[in-house]
mmCIF file with all atom_site columns, C-alpha atoms in Angstrom:
data_model
loop_
_atom_site.group_PDB
_atom_site.id
_atom_site.type_symbol
_atom_site.label_atom_id
_atom_site.label_alt_id
_atom_site.label_comp_id
_atom_site.label_asym_id
_atom_site.label_entity_id
_atom_site.label_seq_id
_atom_site.pdbx_PDB_ins_code
_atom_site.Cartn_x
_atom_site.Cartn_y
_atom_site.Cartn_z
_atom_site.occupancy
_atom_site.B_iso_or_equiv
_atom_site.pdbx_formal_charge
_atom_site.auth_seq_id
_atom_site.auth_comp_id
_atom_site.auth_asym_id
_atom_site.auth_atom_id
_atom_site.pdbx_PDB_model_num
ATOM 1   C CA . GLN D 1 1   ? 63.088 -122.735 244.710 1.00 73.00 ? 23  GLN D CA 1
ATOM 2   C CA . VAL D 1 2   ? 60.818 -123.863 241.873 1.00 83.00 ? 24  VAL D CA 1
ATOM 3   C CA . GLN D 1 3   ? 58.297 -126.868 242.271 1.00 90.00 ? 25  GLN D CA 1
ATOM 4   C CA . LEU D 1 4   ? 56.834 -128.661 239.482 1.00 94.00 ? 26  LEU D CA 1
ATOM 5   C CA . VAL D 1 5   ? 54.246 -130.750 240.020 1.00 94.00 ? 27  VAL D CA 1
ATOM 6   C CA . GLU D 1 6   ? 52.808 -133.062 236.884 1.00 96.00 ? 28  GLU D CA 1
ATOM 7   C CA . SER D 1 7   ? 49.185 -135.038 236.897 1.00 97.00 ? 29  SER D CA 1
ATOM 8   C CA . GLY D 1 8   ? 47.258 -136.606 234.064 1.00 97.00 ? 30  GLY D CA 1
ATOM 9   C CA . GLY D 1 9   ? 49.322 -139.398 233.192 1.00 97.00 ? 31  GLY D CA 1
ATOM 10  C CA . GLY D 1 10  ? 48.029 -142.787 233.129 1.00 97.00 ? 32  GLY D CA 1
ATOM 11  C CA . LEU D 1 11  ? 47.052 -145.965 230.792 1.00 98.00 ? 33  LEU D CA 1
ATOM 12  C CA . VAL D 1 12  ? 45.492 -145.521 227.419 1.00 98.00 ? 34  VAL D CA 1
ATOM 13  C CA . GLN D 1 13  ? 44.363 -147.527 223.893 1.00 98.00 ? 35  GLN D CA 1
ATOM 14  C CA . ALA D 1 14  ? 46.005 -146.424 221.073 1.00 98.00 ? 36  ALA D CA 1
ATOM 15  C CA . GLY D 1 15  ? 44.531 -143.758 218.980 1.00 98.00 ? 37  GLY D CA 1
ATOM 16  C CA . GLY D 1 16  ? 43.446 -142.236 222.515 1.00 98.00 ? 38  GLY D CA 1
ATOM 17  C CA . SER D 1 17  ? 44.217 -138.666 224.203 1.00 98.00 ? 39  SER D CA 1
ATOM 18  C CA . LEU D 1 18  ? 45.532 -137.506 227.452 1.00 98.00 ? 40  LEU D CA 1
ATOM 19  C CA . ARG D 1 19  ? 46.253 -134.369 228.417 1.00 98.00 ? 41  ARG D CA 1
ATOM 20  C CA . LEU D 1 20  ? 48.961 -133.727 230.915 1.00 98.00 ? 42  LEU D CA 1
ATOM 21  C CA . SER D 1 21  ? 49.464 -130.233 233.344 1.00 97.00 ? 43  SER D CA 1
ATOM 22  C CA . CYS D 1 22  ? 52.088 -129.085 235.295 1.00 96.00 ? 44  CYS D CA 1
ATOM 23  C CA . THR D 1 23  ? 51.549 -126.753 238.111 1.00 93.00 ? 45  THR D CA 1
ATOM 24  C CA . THR D 1 24  ? 54.323 -124.813 239.261 1.00 86.00 ? 46  THR D CA 1
ATOM 25  C CA . SER D 1 25  ? 54.880 -123.180 242.821 1.00 78.00 ? 47  SER D CA 1
ATOM 26  C CA . GLY D 1 26  ? 57.587 -121.611 244.441 1.00 68.00 ? 48  GLY D CA 1
ATOM 27  C CA . ARG D 1 27  ? 58.093 -118.765 242.388 1.00 68.00 ? 49  ARG D CA 1
ATOM 28  C CA . ALA D 1 28  ? 56.155 -117.066 239.250 1.00 71.00 ? 50  ALA D CA 1
ATOM 29  C CA . LEU D 1 29  ? 57.013 -118.555 236.317 1.00 79.00 ? 51  LEU D CA 1
ATOM 30  C CA . SER D 1 30  ? 55.551 -116.343 234.306 1.00 85.00 ? 52  SER D CA 1
ATOM 31  C CA . ASN D 1 31  ? 58.019 -114.950 232.339 1.00 89.00 ? 53  ASN D CA 1
ATOM 32  C CA . TYR D 1 32  ? 60.102 -118.325 231.997 1.00 92.00 ? 54  TYR D CA 1
ATOM 33  C CA . GLY D 1 33  ? 59.863 -120.735 229.180 1.00 94.00 ? 55  GLY D CA 1
ATOM 34  C CA . MET D 1 34  ? 58.632 -124.395 229.727 1.00 95.00 ? 56  MET D CA 1
ATOM 35  C CA . GLY D 1 35  ? 59.062 -128.138 228.278 1.00 97.00 ? 57  GLY D CA 1
ATOM 36  C CA . TRP D 1 36  ? 58.150 -131.455 228.050 1.00 98.00 ? 58  TRP D CA 1
ATOM 37  C CA . PHE D 1 37  ? 60.753 -134.254 228.190 1.00 98.00 ? 59  PHE D CA 1
ATOM 38  C CA . ARG D 1 38  ? 59.598 -137.829 227.775 1.00 98.00 ? 60  ARG D CA 1
ATOM 39  C CA . GLN D 1 39  ? 61.991 -140.710 229.178 1.00 98.00 ? 61  GLN D CA 1
ATOM 40  C CA . ALA D 1 40  ? 60.951 -144.886 227.936 1.00 96.00 ? 62  ALA D CA 1
ATOM 41  C CA . PRO D 1 41  ? 62.597 -147.587 229.824 1.00 92.00 ? 63  PRO D CA 1
ATOM 42  C CA . GLY D 1 42  ? 66.257 -148.008 229.117 1.00 94.00 ? 64  GLY D CA 1
ATOM 43  C CA . LYS D 1 43  ? 66.473 -145.171 226.447 1.00 96.00 ? 65  LYS D CA 1
ATOM 44  C CA . GLU D 1 44  ? 67.702 -141.526 226.908 1.00 96.00 ? 66  GLU D CA 1
ATOM 45  C CA . ARG D 1 45  ? 65.697 -138.268 228.478 1.00 95.00 ? 67  ARG D CA 1
ATOM 46  C CA . GLU D 1 46  ? 63.879 -136.770 225.160 1.00 96.00 ? 68  GLU D CA 1
ATOM 47  C CA . LEU D 1 47  ? 62.675 -133.500 224.265 1.00 97.00 ? 69  LEU D CA 1
ATOM 48  C CA . VAL D 1 48  ? 59.009 -133.715 223.273 1.00 97.00 ? 70  VAL D CA 1
ATOM 49  C CA . ALA D 1 49  ? 57.757 -130.195 223.452 1.00 98.00 ? 71  ALA D CA 1
ATOM 50  C CA . THR D 1 50  ? 58.555 -126.392 224.035 1.00 97.00 ? 72  THR D CA 1
ATOM 51  C CA . ILE D 1 51  ? 56.912 -123.321 224.820 1.00 95.00 ? 73  ILE D CA 1
ATOM 52  C CA . SER D 1 52  ? 58.423 -119.458 224.901 1.00 93.00 ? 74  SER D CA 1
ATOM 53  C CA . TRP D 1 53  ? 57.716 -117.405 227.703 1.00 91.00 ? 75  TRP D CA 1
ATOM 54  C CA . SER D 1 54  ? 55.114 -115.342 226.269 1.00 90.00 ? 76  SER D CA 1
ATOM 55  C CA . GLY D 1 55  ? 53.242 -118.670 225.306 1.00 90.00 ? 77  GLY D CA 1
ATOM 56  C CA . ARG D 1 56  ? 53.211 -117.369 221.485 1.00 92.00 ? 78  ARG D CA 1
ATOM 57  C CA . ASN D 1 57  ? 55.976 -120.069 220.242 1.00 94.00 ? 79  ASN D CA 1
ATOM 58  C CA . THR D 1 58  ? 55.693 -123.298 220.251 1.00 96.00 ? 80  THR D CA 1
ATOM 59  C CA . ASP D 1 59  ? 58.339 -126.420 219.026 1.00 97.00 ? 81  ASP D CA 1
ATOM 60  C CA . TYR D 1 60  ? 57.468 -129.810 218.936 1.00 97.00 ? 82  TYR D CA 1
ATOM 61  C CA . ALA D 1 61  ? 59.875 -133.129 218.286 1.00 97.00 ? 83  ALA D CA 1
ATOM 62  C CA . ASP D 1 62  ? 59.129 -134.802 215.140 1.00 97.00 ? 84  ASP D CA 1
ATOM 63  C CA . SER D 1 63  ? 57.948 -137.645 216.516 1.00 96.00 ? 85  SER D CA 1
ATOM 64  C CA . VAL D 1 64  ? 54.954 -135.914 217.975 1.00 98.00 ? 86  VAL D CA 1
ATOM 65  C CA . LYS D 1 65  ? 54.175 -133.024 216.195 1.00 98.00 ? 87  LYS D CA 1
ATOM 66  C CA . GLY D 1 66  ? 50.729 -132.572 214.598 1.00 97.00 ? 88  GLY D CA 1
ATOM 67  C CA . ARG D 1 67  ? 49.583 -135.110 217.384 1.00 98.00 ? 89  ARG D CA 1
ATOM 68  C CA . PHE D 1 68  ? 50.836 -132.719 220.958 1.00 98.00 ? 90  PHE D CA 1
ATOM 69  C CA . THR D 1 69  ? 49.936 -129.694 221.532 1.00 98.00 ? 91  THR D CA 1
ATOM 70  C CA . PHE D 1 70  ? 51.436 -127.473 224.216 1.00 97.00 ? 92  PHE D CA 1
ATOM 71  C CA . SER D 1 71  ? 49.695 -124.776 226.182 1.00 95.00 ? 93  SER D CA 1
ATOM 72  C CA . ARG D 1 72  ? 50.074 -122.480 229.064 1.00 93.00 ? 94  ARG D CA 1
ATOM 73  C CA . ASP D 1 73  ? 47.656 -120.631 231.486 1.00 90.00 ? 95  ASP D CA 1
ATOM 74  C CA . LYS D 1 74  ? 49.785 -118.211 233.094 1.00 86.00 ? 96  LYS D CA 1
ATOM 75  C CA . ALA D 1 75  ? 46.782 -116.692 235.522 1.00 87.00 ? 97  ALA D CA 1
ATOM 76  C CA . LYS D 1 76  ? 46.910 -120.755 236.836 1.00 89.00 ? 98  LYS D CA 1
ATOM 77  C CA . ASN D 1 77  ? 50.923 -120.747 236.715 1.00 89.00 ? 99  ASN D CA 1
ATOM 78  C CA . THR D 1 78  ? 50.464 -124.167 234.717 1.00 92.00 ? 100 THR D CA 1
ATOM 79  C CA . VAL D 1 79  ? 51.447 -125.435 231.478 1.00 94.00 ? 101 VAL D CA 1
ATOM 80  C CA . TYR D 1 80  ? 49.290 -128.275 229.469 1.00 97.00 ? 102 TYR D CA 1
ATOM 81  C CA . LEU D 1 81  ? 50.399 -130.875 227.099 1.00 98.00 ? 103 LEU D CA 1
ATOM 82  C CA . GLN D 1 82  ? 47.672 -132.242 225.153 1.00 98.00 ? 104 GLN D CA 1
ATOM 83  C CA . MET D 1 83  ? 48.448 -135.839 223.343 1.00 98.00 ? 105 MET D CA 1
ATOM 84  C CA . ASN D 1 84  ? 46.357 -137.103 220.833 1.00 98.00 ? 106 ASN D CA 1
ATOM 85  C CA . SER D 1 85  ? 46.494 -140.199 218.449 1.00 98.00 ? 107 SER D CA 1
ATOM 86  C CA . LEU D 1 86  ? 48.810 -142.084 221.108 1.00 98.00 ? 108 LEU D CA 1
ATOM 87  C CA . LYS D 1 87  ? 51.131 -144.513 219.965 1.00 98.00 ? 109 LYS D CA 1
ATOM 88  C CA . PRO D 1 88  ? 52.575 -147.364 221.884 1.00 97.00 ? 110 PRO D CA 1
ATOM 89  C CA . GLU D 1 89  ? 56.127 -145.925 221.345 1.00 96.00 ? 111 GLU D CA 1
ATOM 90  C CA . ASP D 1 90  ? 54.978 -142.641 223.243 1.00 98.00 ? 112 ASP D CA 1
ATOM 91  C CA . THR D 1 91  ? 54.904 -144.464 226.608 1.00 98.00 ? 113 THR D CA 1
ATOM 92  C CA . ALA D 1 92  ? 57.294 -143.158 229.074 1.00 98.00 ? 114 ALA D CA 1
ATOM 93  C CA . VAL D 1 93  ? 57.601 -140.644 231.985 1.00 98.00 ? 115 VAL D CA 1
ATOM 94  C CA . TYR D 1 94  ? 56.821 -137.183 230.807 1.00 98.00 ? 116 TYR D CA 1
ATOM 95  C CA . TYR D 1 95  ? 58.585 -134.545 233.047 1.00 98.00 ? 117 TYR D CA 1
ATOM 96  C CA . CYS D 1 96  ? 57.844 -130.750 232.477 1.00 97.00 ? 118 CYS D CA 1
ATOM 97  C CA . ALA D 1 97  ? 61.233 -128.203 233.080 1.00 96.00 ? 119 ALA D CA 1
ATOM 98  C CA . VAL D 1 98  ? 61.671 -124.959 233.527 1.00 95.00 ? 120 VAL D CA 1
ATOM 99  C CA . ALA D 1 99  ? 64.096 -122.565 231.723 1.00 94.00 ? 121 ALA D CA 1
ATOM 100 C CA . LYS D 1 100 ? 67.020 -121.457 233.658 1.00 93.00 ? 122 LYS D CA 1
ATOM 101 C CA . THR D 1 101 ? 67.121 -118.001 232.331 1.00 93.00 ? 123 THR D CA 1
ATOM 102 C CA . SER D 1 102 ? 63.586 -115.808 231.966 1.00 91.00 ? 124 SER D CA 1
ATOM 103 C CA . PHE D 1 103 ? 62.494 -113.775 228.751 1.00 92.00 ? 125 PHE D CA 1
ATOM 104 C CA . THR D 1 104 ? 64.275 -116.965 226.726 1.00 88.00 ? 126 THR D CA 1
ATOM 105 C CA . THR D 1 105 ? 62.817 -119.825 224.799 1.00 88.00 ? 127 THR D CA 1
ATOM 106 C CA . PRO D 1 106 ? 64.131 -122.751 225.959 1.00 93.00 ? 128 PRO D CA 1
ATOM 107 C CA . ARG D 1 107 ? 64.969 -125.509 222.830 1.00 93.00 ? 129 ARG D CA 1
ATOM 108 C CA . ILE D 1 108 ? 67.590 -128.014 224.274 1.00 94.00 ? 130 ILE D CA 1
ATOM 109 C CA . GLU D 1 109 ? 68.199 -130.030 227.519 1.00 95.00 ? 131 GLU D CA 1
ATOM 110 C CA . SER D 1 110 ? 71.241 -127.533 228.878 1.00 96.00 ? 132 SER D CA 1
ATOM 111 C CA . ASP D 1 111 ? 68.462 -124.008 228.895 1.00 96.00 ? 133 ASP D CA 1
ATOM 112 C CA . PHE D 1 112 ? 66.611 -125.961 231.364 1.00 95.00 ? 134 PHE D CA 1
ATOM 113 C CA . GLY D 1 113 ? 67.336 -125.658 235.144 1.00 92.00 ? 135 GLY D CA 1
ATOM 114 C CA . SER D 1 114 ? 64.484 -127.428 237.021 1.00 92.00 ? 136 SER D CA 1
ATOM 115 C CA . TRP D 1 115 ? 62.334 -130.328 236.528 1.00 94.00 ? 137 TRP D CA 1
ATOM 116 C CA . GLY D 1 116 ? 59.426 -132.368 237.950 1.00 95.00 ? 138 GLY D CA 1
ATOM 117 C CA . GLN D 1 117 ? 58.740 -135.827 239.025 1.00 96.00 ? 139 GLN D CA 1
ATOM 118 C CA . GLY D 1 118 ? 57.820 -137.185 236.034 1.00 97.00 ? 140 GLY D CA 1
ATOM 119 C CA . THR D 1 119 ? 53.865 -138.534 235.434 1.00 97.00 ? 141 THR D CA 1
ATOM 120 C CA . GLN D 1 120 ? 53.994 -141.934 233.285 1.00 98.00 ? 142 GLN D CA 1
ATOM 121 C CA . VAL D 1 121 ? 51.885 -142.494 230.094 1.00 98.00 ? 143 VAL D CA 1
ATOM 122 C CA . THR D 1 122 ? 51.382 -146.346 229.182 1.00 98.00 ? 144 THR D CA 1
ATOM 123 C CA . VAL D 1 123 ? 49.993 -146.539 225.836 1.00 98.00 ? 145 VAL D CA 1
ATOM 124 C CA . SER D 1 124 ? 48.590 -149.911 224.958 1.00 97.00 ? 146 SER D CA 1
ATOM 125 C CA . SER D 1 125 ? 48.474 -151.649 221.432 1.00 94.00 ? 147 SER D CA 1
#
């Protein structure tokens, strides 16, 4: 059974940066695509970014494109979400997730099978 643990959240002023990390354990996920989701209070969970199993392909929601960067370090079984130029509307709990199927690029929520517990990101104006 895979376990995902996020870290790196916190409080930052608008315009600032944070880097989220998600470390996996339980089984090697080097052959699985990954994703970052977020959920703000009173809103539905939103898929923010995805990365292919190879790490060569990434995709982003329009709301974060050009500001967020998704990367992975297979040797460390860790993925990262670098968040720059943060805005108050980025405030949410951020979750990492792993695809259900290996050697695929997850694109929608139903492509994912496991989520972490989340890390809070708060951006003050």
